[in-house]
mmCIF file of C-alpha atoms in Angstrom:
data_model
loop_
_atom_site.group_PDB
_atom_site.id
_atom_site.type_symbol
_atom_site.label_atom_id
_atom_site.label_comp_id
_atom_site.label_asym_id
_atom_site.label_seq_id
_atom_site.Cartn_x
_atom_site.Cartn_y
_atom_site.Cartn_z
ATOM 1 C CA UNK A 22 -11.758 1.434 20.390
ATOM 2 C CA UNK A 23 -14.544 3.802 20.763
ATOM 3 C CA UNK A 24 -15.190 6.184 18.046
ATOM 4 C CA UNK A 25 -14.676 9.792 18.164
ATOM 5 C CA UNK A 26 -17.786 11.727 18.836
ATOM 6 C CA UNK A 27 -19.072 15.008 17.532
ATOM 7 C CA UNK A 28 -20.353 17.938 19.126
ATOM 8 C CA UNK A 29 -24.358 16.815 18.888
ATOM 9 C CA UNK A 30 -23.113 13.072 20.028
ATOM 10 C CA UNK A 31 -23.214 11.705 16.586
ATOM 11 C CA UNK A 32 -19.738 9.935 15.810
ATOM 12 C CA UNK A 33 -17.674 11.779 13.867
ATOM 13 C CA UNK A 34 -17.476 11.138 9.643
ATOM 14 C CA UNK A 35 -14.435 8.894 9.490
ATOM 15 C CA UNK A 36 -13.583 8.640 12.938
ATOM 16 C CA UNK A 37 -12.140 5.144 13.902
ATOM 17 C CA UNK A 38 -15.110 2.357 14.985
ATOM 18 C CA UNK A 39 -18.004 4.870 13.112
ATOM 19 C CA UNK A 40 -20.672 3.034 11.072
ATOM 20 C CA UNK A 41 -20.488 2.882 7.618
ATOM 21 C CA UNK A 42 -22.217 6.689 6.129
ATOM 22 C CA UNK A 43 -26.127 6.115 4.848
ATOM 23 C CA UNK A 44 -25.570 5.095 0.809
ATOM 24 C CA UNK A 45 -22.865 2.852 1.768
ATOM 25 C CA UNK A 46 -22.209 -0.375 -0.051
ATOM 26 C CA UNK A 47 -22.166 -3.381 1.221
ATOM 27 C CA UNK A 48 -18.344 -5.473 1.415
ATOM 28 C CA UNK A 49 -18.462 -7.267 -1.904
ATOM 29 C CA UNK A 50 -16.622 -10.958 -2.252
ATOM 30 C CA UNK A 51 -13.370 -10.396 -3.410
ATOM 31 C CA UNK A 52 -10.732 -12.669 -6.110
ATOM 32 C CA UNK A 53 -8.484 -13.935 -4.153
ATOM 33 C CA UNK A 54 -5.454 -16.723 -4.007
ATOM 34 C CA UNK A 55 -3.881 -18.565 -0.777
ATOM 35 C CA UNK A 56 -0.250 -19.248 -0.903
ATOM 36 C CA UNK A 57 1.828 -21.603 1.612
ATOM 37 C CA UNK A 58 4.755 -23.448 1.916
ATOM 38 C CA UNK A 59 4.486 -23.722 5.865
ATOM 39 C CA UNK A 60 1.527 -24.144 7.965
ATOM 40 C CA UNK A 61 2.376 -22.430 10.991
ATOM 41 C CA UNK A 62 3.168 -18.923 9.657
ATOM 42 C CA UNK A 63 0.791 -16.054 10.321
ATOM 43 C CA UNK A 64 -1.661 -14.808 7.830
ATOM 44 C CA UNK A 65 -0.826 -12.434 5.935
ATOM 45 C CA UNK A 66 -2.888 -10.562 2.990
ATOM 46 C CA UNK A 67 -1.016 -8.410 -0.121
ATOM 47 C CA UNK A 68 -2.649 -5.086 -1.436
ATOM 48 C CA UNK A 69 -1.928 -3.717 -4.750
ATOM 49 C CA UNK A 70 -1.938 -0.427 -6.277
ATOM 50 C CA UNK A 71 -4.401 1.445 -8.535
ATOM 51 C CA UNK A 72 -5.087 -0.031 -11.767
ATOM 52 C CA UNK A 73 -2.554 -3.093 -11.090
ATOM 53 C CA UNK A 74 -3.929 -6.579 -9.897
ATOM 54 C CA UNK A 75 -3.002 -9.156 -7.572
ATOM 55 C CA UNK A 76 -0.082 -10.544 -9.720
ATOM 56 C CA UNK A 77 2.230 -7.525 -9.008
ATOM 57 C CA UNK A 78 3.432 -9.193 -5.962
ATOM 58 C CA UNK A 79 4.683 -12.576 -7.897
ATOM 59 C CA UNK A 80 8.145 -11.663 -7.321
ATOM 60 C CA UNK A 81 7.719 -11.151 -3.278
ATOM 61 C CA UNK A 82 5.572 -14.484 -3.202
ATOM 62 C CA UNK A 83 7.709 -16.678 -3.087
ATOM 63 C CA UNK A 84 10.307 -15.307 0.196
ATOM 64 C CA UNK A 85 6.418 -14.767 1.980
ATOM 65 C CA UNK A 86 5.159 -17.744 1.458
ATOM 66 C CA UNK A 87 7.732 -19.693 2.843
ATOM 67 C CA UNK A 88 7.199 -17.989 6.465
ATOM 68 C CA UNK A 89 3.283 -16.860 6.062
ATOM 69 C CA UNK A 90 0.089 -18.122 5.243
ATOM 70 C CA UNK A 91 -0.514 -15.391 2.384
ATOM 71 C CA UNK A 92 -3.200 -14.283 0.625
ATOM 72 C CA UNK A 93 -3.044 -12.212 -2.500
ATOM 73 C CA UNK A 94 -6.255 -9.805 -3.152
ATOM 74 C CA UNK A 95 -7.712 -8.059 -6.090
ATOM 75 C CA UNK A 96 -9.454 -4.822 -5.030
ATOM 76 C CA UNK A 97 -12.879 -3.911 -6.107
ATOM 77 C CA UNK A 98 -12.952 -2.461 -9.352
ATOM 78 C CA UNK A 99 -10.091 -4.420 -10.130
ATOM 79 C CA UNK A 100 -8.298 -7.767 -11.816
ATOM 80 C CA UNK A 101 -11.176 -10.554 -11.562
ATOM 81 C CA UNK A 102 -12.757 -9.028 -8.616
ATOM 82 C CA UNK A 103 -16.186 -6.887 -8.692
ATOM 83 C CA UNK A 104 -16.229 -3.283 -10.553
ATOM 84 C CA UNK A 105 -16.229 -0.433 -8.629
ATOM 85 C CA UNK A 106 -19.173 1.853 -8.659
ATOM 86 C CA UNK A 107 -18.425 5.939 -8.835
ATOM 87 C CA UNK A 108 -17.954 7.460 -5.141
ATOM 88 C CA UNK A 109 -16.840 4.527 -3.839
ATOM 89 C CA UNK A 110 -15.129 4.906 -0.729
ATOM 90 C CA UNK A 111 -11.628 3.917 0.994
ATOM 91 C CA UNK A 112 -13.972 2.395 4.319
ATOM 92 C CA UNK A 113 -15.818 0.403 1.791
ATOM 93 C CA UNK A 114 -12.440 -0.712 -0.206
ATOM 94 C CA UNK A 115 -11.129 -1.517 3.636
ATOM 95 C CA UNK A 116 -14.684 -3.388 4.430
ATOM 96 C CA UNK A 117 -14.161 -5.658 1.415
ATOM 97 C CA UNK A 118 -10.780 -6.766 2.676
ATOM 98 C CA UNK A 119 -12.433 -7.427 6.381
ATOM 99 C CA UNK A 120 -14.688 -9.921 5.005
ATOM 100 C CA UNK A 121 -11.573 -11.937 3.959
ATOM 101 C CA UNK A 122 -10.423 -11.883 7.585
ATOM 102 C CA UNK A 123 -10.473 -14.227 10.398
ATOM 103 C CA UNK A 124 -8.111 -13.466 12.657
ATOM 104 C CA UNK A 125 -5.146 -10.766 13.274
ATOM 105 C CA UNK A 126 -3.348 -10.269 9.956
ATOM 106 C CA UNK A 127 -0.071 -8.694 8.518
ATOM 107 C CA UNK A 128 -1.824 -6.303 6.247
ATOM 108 C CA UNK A 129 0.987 -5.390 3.320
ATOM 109 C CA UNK A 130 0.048 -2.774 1.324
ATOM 110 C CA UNK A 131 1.033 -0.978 -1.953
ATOM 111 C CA UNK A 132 0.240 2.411 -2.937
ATOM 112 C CA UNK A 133 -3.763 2.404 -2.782
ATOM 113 C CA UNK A 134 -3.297 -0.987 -0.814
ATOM 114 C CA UNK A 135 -1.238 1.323 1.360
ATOM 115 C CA UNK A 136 -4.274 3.554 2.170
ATOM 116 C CA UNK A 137 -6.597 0.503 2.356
ATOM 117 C CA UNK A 138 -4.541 -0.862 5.376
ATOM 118 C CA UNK A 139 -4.348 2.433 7.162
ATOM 119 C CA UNK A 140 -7.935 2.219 7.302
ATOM 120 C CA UNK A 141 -8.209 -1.131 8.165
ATOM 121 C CA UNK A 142 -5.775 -0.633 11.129
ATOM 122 C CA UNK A 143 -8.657 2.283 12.087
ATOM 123 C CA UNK A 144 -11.459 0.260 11.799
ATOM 124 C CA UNK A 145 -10.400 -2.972 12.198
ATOM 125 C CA UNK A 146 -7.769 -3.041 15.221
ATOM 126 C CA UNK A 147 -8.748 -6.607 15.686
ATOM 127 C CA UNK A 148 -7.654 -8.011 12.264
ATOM 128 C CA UNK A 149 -4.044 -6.069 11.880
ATOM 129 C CA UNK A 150 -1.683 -7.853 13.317
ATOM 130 C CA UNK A 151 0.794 -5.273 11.792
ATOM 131 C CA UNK A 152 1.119 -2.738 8.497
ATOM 132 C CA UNK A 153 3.392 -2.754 6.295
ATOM 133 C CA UNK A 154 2.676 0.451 4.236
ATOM 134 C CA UNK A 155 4.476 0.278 1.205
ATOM 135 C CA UNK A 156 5.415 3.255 -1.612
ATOM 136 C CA UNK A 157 2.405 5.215 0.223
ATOM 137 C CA UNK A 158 1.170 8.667 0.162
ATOM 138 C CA UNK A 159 0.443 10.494 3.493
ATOM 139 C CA UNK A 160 -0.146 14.510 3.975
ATOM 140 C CA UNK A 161 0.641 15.787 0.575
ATOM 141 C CA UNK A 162 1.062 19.314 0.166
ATOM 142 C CA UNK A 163 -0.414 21.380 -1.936
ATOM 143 C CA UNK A 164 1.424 21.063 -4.477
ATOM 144 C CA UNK A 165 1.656 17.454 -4.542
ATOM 145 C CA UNK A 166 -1.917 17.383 -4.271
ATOM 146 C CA UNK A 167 -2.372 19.277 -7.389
ATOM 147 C CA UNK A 168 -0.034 17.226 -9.520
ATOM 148 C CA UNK A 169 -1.933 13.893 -8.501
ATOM 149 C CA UNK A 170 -5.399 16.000 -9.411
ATOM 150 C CA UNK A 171 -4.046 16.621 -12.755
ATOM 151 C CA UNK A 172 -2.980 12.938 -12.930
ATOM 152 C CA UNK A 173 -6.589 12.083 -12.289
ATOM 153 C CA UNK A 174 -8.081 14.601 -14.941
ATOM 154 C CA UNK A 175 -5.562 13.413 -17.716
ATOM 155 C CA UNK A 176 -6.822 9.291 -16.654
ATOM 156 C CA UNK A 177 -10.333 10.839 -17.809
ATOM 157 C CA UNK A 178 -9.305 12.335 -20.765
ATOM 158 C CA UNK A 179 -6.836 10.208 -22.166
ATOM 159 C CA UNK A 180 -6.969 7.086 -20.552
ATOM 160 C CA UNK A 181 -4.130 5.485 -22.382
ATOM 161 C CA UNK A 182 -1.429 8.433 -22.219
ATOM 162 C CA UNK A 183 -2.289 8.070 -18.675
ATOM 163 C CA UNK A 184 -1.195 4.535 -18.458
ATOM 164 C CA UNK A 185 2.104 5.291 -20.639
ATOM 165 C CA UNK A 186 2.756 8.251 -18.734
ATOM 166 C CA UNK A 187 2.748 6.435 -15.810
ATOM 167 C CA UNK A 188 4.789 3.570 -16.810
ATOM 168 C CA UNK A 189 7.569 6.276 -17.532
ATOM 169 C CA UNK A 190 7.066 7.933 -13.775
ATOM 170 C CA UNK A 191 7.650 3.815 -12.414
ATOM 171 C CA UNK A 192 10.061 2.698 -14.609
ATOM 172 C CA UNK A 193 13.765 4.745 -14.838
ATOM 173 C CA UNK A 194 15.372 4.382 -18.381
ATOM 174 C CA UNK A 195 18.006 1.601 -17.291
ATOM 175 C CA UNK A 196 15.547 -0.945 -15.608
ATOM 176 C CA UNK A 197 13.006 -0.208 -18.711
ATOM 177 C CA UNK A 198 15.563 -1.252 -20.997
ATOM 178 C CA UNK A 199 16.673 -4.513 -18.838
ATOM 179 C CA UNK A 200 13.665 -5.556 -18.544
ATOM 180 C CA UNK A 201 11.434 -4.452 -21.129
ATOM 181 C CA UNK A 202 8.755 -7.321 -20.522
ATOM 182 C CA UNK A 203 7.752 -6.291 -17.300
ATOM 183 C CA UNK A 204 7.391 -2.706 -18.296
ATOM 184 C CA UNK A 205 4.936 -4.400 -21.092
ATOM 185 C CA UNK A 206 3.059 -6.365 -18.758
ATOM 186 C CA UNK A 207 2.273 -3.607 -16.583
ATOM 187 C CA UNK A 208 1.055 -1.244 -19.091
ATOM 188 C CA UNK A 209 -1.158 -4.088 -20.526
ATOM 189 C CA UNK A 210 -2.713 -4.667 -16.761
ATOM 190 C CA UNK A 211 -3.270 -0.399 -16.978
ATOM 191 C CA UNK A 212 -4.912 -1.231 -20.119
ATOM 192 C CA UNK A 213 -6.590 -3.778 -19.380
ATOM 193 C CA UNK A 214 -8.705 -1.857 -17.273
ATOM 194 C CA UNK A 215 -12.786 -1.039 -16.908
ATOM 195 C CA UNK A 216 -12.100 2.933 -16.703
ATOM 196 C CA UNK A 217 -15.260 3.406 -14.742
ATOM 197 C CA UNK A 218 -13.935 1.178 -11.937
ATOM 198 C CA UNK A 219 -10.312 2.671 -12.426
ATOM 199 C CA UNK A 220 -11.431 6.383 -12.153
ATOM 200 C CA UNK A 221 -13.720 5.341 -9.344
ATOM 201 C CA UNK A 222 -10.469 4.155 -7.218
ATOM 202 C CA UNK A 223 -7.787 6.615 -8.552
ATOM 203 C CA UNK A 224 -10.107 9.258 -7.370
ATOM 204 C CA UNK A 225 -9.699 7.385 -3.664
ATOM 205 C CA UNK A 226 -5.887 7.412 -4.066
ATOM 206 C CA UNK A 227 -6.120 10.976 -5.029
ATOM 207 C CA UNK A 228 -7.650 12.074 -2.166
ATOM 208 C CA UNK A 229 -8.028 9.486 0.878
ATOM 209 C CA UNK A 230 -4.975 10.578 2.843
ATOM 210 C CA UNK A 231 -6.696 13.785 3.324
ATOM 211 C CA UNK A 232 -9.241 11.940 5.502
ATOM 212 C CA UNK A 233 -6.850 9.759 7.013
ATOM 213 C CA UNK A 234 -4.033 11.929 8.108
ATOM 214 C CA UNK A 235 -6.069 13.551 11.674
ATOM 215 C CA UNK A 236 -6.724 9.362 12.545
ATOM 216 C CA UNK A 237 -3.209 8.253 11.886
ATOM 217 C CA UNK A 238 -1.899 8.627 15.927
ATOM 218 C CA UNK A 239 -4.952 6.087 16.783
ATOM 219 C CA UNK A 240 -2.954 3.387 15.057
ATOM 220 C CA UNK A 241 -2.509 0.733 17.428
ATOM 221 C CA UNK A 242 -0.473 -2.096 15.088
ATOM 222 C CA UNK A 243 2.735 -1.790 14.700
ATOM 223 C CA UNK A 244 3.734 0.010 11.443
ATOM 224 C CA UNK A 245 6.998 0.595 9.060
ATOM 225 C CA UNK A 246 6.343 2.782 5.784
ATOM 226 C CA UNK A 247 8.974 1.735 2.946
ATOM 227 C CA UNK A 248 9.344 3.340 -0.055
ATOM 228 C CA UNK A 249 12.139 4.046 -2.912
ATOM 229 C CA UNK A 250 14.676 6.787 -2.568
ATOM 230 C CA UNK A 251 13.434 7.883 -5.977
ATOM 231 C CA UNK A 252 9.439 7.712 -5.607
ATOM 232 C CA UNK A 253 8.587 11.081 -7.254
ATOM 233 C CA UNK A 254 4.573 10.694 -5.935
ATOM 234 C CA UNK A 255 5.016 8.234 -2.751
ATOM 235 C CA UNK A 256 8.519 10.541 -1.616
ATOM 236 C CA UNK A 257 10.307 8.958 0.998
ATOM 237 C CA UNK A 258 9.209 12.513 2.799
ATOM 238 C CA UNK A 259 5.951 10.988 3.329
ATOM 239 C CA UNK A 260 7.010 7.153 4.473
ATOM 240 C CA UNK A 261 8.484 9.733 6.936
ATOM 241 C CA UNK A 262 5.010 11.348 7.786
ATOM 242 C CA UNK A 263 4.174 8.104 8.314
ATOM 243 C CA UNK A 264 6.688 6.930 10.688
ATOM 244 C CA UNK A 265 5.847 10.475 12.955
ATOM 245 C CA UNK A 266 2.370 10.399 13.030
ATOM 246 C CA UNK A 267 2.057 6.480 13.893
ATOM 247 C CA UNK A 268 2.325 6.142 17.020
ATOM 248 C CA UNK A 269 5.951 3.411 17.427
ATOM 249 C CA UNK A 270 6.009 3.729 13.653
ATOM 250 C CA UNK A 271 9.470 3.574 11.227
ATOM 251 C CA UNK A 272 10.335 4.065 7.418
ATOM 252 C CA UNK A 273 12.283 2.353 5.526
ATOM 253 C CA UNK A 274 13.674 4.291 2.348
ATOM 254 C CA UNK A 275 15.582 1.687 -0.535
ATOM 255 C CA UNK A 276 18.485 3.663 -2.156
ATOM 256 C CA UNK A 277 18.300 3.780 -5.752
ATOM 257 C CA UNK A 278 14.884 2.776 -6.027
ATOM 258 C CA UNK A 279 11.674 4.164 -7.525
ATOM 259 C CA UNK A 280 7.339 2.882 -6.869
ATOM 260 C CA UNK A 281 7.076 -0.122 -7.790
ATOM 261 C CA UNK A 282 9.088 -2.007 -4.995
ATOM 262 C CA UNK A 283 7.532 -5.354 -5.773
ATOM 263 C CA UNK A 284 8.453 -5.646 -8.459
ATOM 264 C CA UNK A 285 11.847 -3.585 -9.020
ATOM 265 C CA UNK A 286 13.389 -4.940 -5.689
ATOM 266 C CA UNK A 287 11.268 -7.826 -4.608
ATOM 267 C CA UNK A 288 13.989 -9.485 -2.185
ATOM 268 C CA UNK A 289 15.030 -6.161 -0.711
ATOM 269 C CA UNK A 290 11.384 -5.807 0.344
ATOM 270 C CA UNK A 291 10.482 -9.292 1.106
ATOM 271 C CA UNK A 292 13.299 -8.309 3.735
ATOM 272 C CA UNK A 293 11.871 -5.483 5.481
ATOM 273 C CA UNK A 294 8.228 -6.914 5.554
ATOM 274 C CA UNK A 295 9.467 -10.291 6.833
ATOM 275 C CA UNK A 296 12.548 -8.665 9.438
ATOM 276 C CA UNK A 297 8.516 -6.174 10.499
ATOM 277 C CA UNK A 298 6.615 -9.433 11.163
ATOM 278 C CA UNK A 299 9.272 -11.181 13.212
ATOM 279 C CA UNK A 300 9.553 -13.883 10.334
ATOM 280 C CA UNK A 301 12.838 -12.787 8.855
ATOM 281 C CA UNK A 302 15.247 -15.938 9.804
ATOM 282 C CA UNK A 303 17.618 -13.949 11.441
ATOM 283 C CA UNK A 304 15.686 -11.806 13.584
ATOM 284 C CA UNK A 305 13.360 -12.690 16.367
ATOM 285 C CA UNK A 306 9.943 -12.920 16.650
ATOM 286 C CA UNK A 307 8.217 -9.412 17.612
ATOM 287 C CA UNK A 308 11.286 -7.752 17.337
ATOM 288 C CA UNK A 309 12.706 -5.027 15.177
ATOM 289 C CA UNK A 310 15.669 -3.929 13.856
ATOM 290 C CA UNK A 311 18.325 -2.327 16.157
ATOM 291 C CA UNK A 312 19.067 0.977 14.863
ATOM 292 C CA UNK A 313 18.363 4.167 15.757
ATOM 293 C CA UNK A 314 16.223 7.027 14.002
ATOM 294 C CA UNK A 315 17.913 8.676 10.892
ATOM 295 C CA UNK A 316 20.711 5.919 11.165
ATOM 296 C CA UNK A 317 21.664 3.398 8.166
ATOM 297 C CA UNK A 318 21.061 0.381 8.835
ATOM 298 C CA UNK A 319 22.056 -3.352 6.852
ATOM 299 C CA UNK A 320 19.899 -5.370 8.850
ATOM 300 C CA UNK A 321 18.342 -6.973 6.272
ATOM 301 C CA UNK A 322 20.426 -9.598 4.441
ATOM 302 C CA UNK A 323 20.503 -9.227 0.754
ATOM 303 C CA UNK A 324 19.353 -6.089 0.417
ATOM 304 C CA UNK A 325 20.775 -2.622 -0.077
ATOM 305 C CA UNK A 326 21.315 -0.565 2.769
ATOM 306 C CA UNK A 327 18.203 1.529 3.997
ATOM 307 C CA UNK A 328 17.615 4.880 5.894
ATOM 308 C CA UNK A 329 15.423 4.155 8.498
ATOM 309 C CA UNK A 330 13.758 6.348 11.259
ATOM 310 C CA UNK A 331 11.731 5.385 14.319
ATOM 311 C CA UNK A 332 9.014 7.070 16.004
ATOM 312 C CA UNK A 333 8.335 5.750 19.842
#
C-alpha cells in the first residue's frame, strides 16, 4: 500500500506505509505467552487495555486456544513488558506488536489494544489477517473527548481515585457484588502500575482515534467492532463508527453488557471473535454471519443475542 503523500512529496504524518517520525523509538521486545491446544489453527495475538495486563483475557483463553495458535501480549509500559517513555506513540505501541509477527494474524484487541490493531491493519496489511476491535473508541465528539481529558488529568492527580473510579465505570453494582474478586484483582493490576508508563499510554488512548479516524476506509482486513450495550466511554455508537468507516466492516453490540467484555462475558465474545475468524464450529471458514445490517441476530451459540450492522 503506498503511503499518502503531501503537497511538497513528503508522505503524509500518519498516513498508512509512512516511516516512523525522526525521535521515534525503536520496537522494544515484548512479555509474551503462546497458548495451543491444536496445531493447525491460525495465529492469533490478544491486546489489552490501558493499565490492565495480559491476564485479562484468561477467561477467553481457553474457547481460543482450542481453534488458534494464540498469543497473549503485554504492551509497553505495561505487566512484565518494558516501561513506556512520555510521548510515546500508538505507531510505536503497533511497531512493538509487529516484531512479534510472522505471518498474517487475527489481531484481537481491547480498548487501547483496540487502537493498537487499527494501526497495525494501516501499517502492517501484511500481518492482519483480520481485527477484531473490541470495547473501542472511534470519532468521539466533543464532548466525549472532554470527559476522557478529564479522566486523564484526574490519573495525574490522583492516581488511585482514578483506578477506583474506574473500576465503578466497568463494573455495574450486581456483577461487583457476584463477583467481588475480580473487581479486586483488577483494581490491584490498576495499582500495580508504574504511573509514568500508565500516563504515557492513557494519554495515547485519550487521543489516538483522532489520528486514526481520516485512515480508517484504507483498512483492507476484514473487521467487526463489539462492544457492550452499556459501555458509557467505548458506546456501542462508536463500534458503529467503526463498522461505517471500515470498508466491509460490522459491530457487534452484547445486550446488557458494559467494557470489560473479557472478562464480564468471556464465552459470548469468544463467540463473535471465533464465528469473525471462520473458527467458530458451526460456521465456515471465511464466512460471516448471515444477517443483515441493524438486524438481531443469534448466530452465535451460547451467547445473548446481538445487534449487529454491516458495512459493504
Amino acid at each position: 500500500m503506498d503511503a499518502v503523500r503531501a503537497p511538497d512529496g513528503a508522505p503524509q504524518a500518519g498516513a498508512p506505509g509512512a516511516p516512523a517520525p525522526a525521535g521515534a523509538r525503536p520496537p522494544v521486545a515484548l512479555a509474551h505467552e503462546s497458548h495451543e491446544s491444536h496445531g493447525t489453527g491460525a495465529p492469533m495475538v490478544l491486546l489489552h487495555g490501558v493499565g490492565l495486563d495480559r491476564r485479562m483475557w484468561d477467561r477467553c483463553l481457553p474457547a481460543l486456544a482450542a481453534r488458534h495458535r494464540v498469543t497473549l501480549v503485554d504492551l509497553r509500559g505495561h505487566g512484565a513488558s518494558p516501561a513506556a517513555a512520555a510521548g510515546v506513540s500508538l505507531t510505536e505501541l503497533a511497531a512493538d506488536v509487529a516484531e512479534l509477527l510472522s505471518g498474517p494474524t487475527h489481531i484481537v484487541g481491547f480498548s487501547l489494544g483496540a487502537l493498537v490493531a487499527q494501526r497495525l491493519g494501516l501499517d502492517r496489511p501484511d500481518l492482519t489477517a483480520s481485527l477484531t476491535l473490541v470495547s473501542s473508541v472511534a470519532g468521539r465528539t466533543e464532548e466525549e473527548r472532554a470527559a476522557v481529558a478529564r479522566r486523564q488529568e484526574r490519573a495525574a492527580e490522583d492516581f488511585g481515585a482514578s483506578a477506583w473510579a474506574a473500576v465503578d465505570r466497568w463494573f455495574s453494582p450486581a456483577w461487583r457484588a457476584q463477583d467481588p474478586g475480580l473487581a479486586q484483582r483488577v483494581i490491584d493490576t490498576l495499582l500495580a502500575n508504574d504511573r509514568a508508563s500508565y500516563l504515557a499510554c492513557y494519554r495515547v488512548f485519550a487521543t489516538a482515534d483522532t489520528g486514526l479516524w481520516q485512515w480508517l476506509p484504507r483498512i483492507a482486513a476484514p473487521t467487526v467492532a463489539v462492544t457492550g450495550e452499556r459501555d458509557p466511554g467505548s458506546t456501542p455508537a462508536m463500534s458503529h463508527r467503526l463498522a461505517e468507516r471500515i470498508p466491509g466492516g460490522r459491530a457487534v453490540i452484547v445486550p446488557g453488557a458494559r467494557h470489560l467484555l473479557p472478562l464480564e462475558c468471556p464465552q459470548e465474545l469468544a463467540d463473535v471473535i471465533l464465528t469473525h475468524t471462520g473458527a467458530h464450529p458451526g460456521v465456515q471458514t471465511g464466512s460471516h454471519p448471515g444477517a443483515h445490517p441493524g438486524t438481531e441476530t443469534g448466530a452465535h451459540p451460547g451467547a445473548h443475542t446481538g445487534q449487529e450492522s454491516h458495512r459493504s
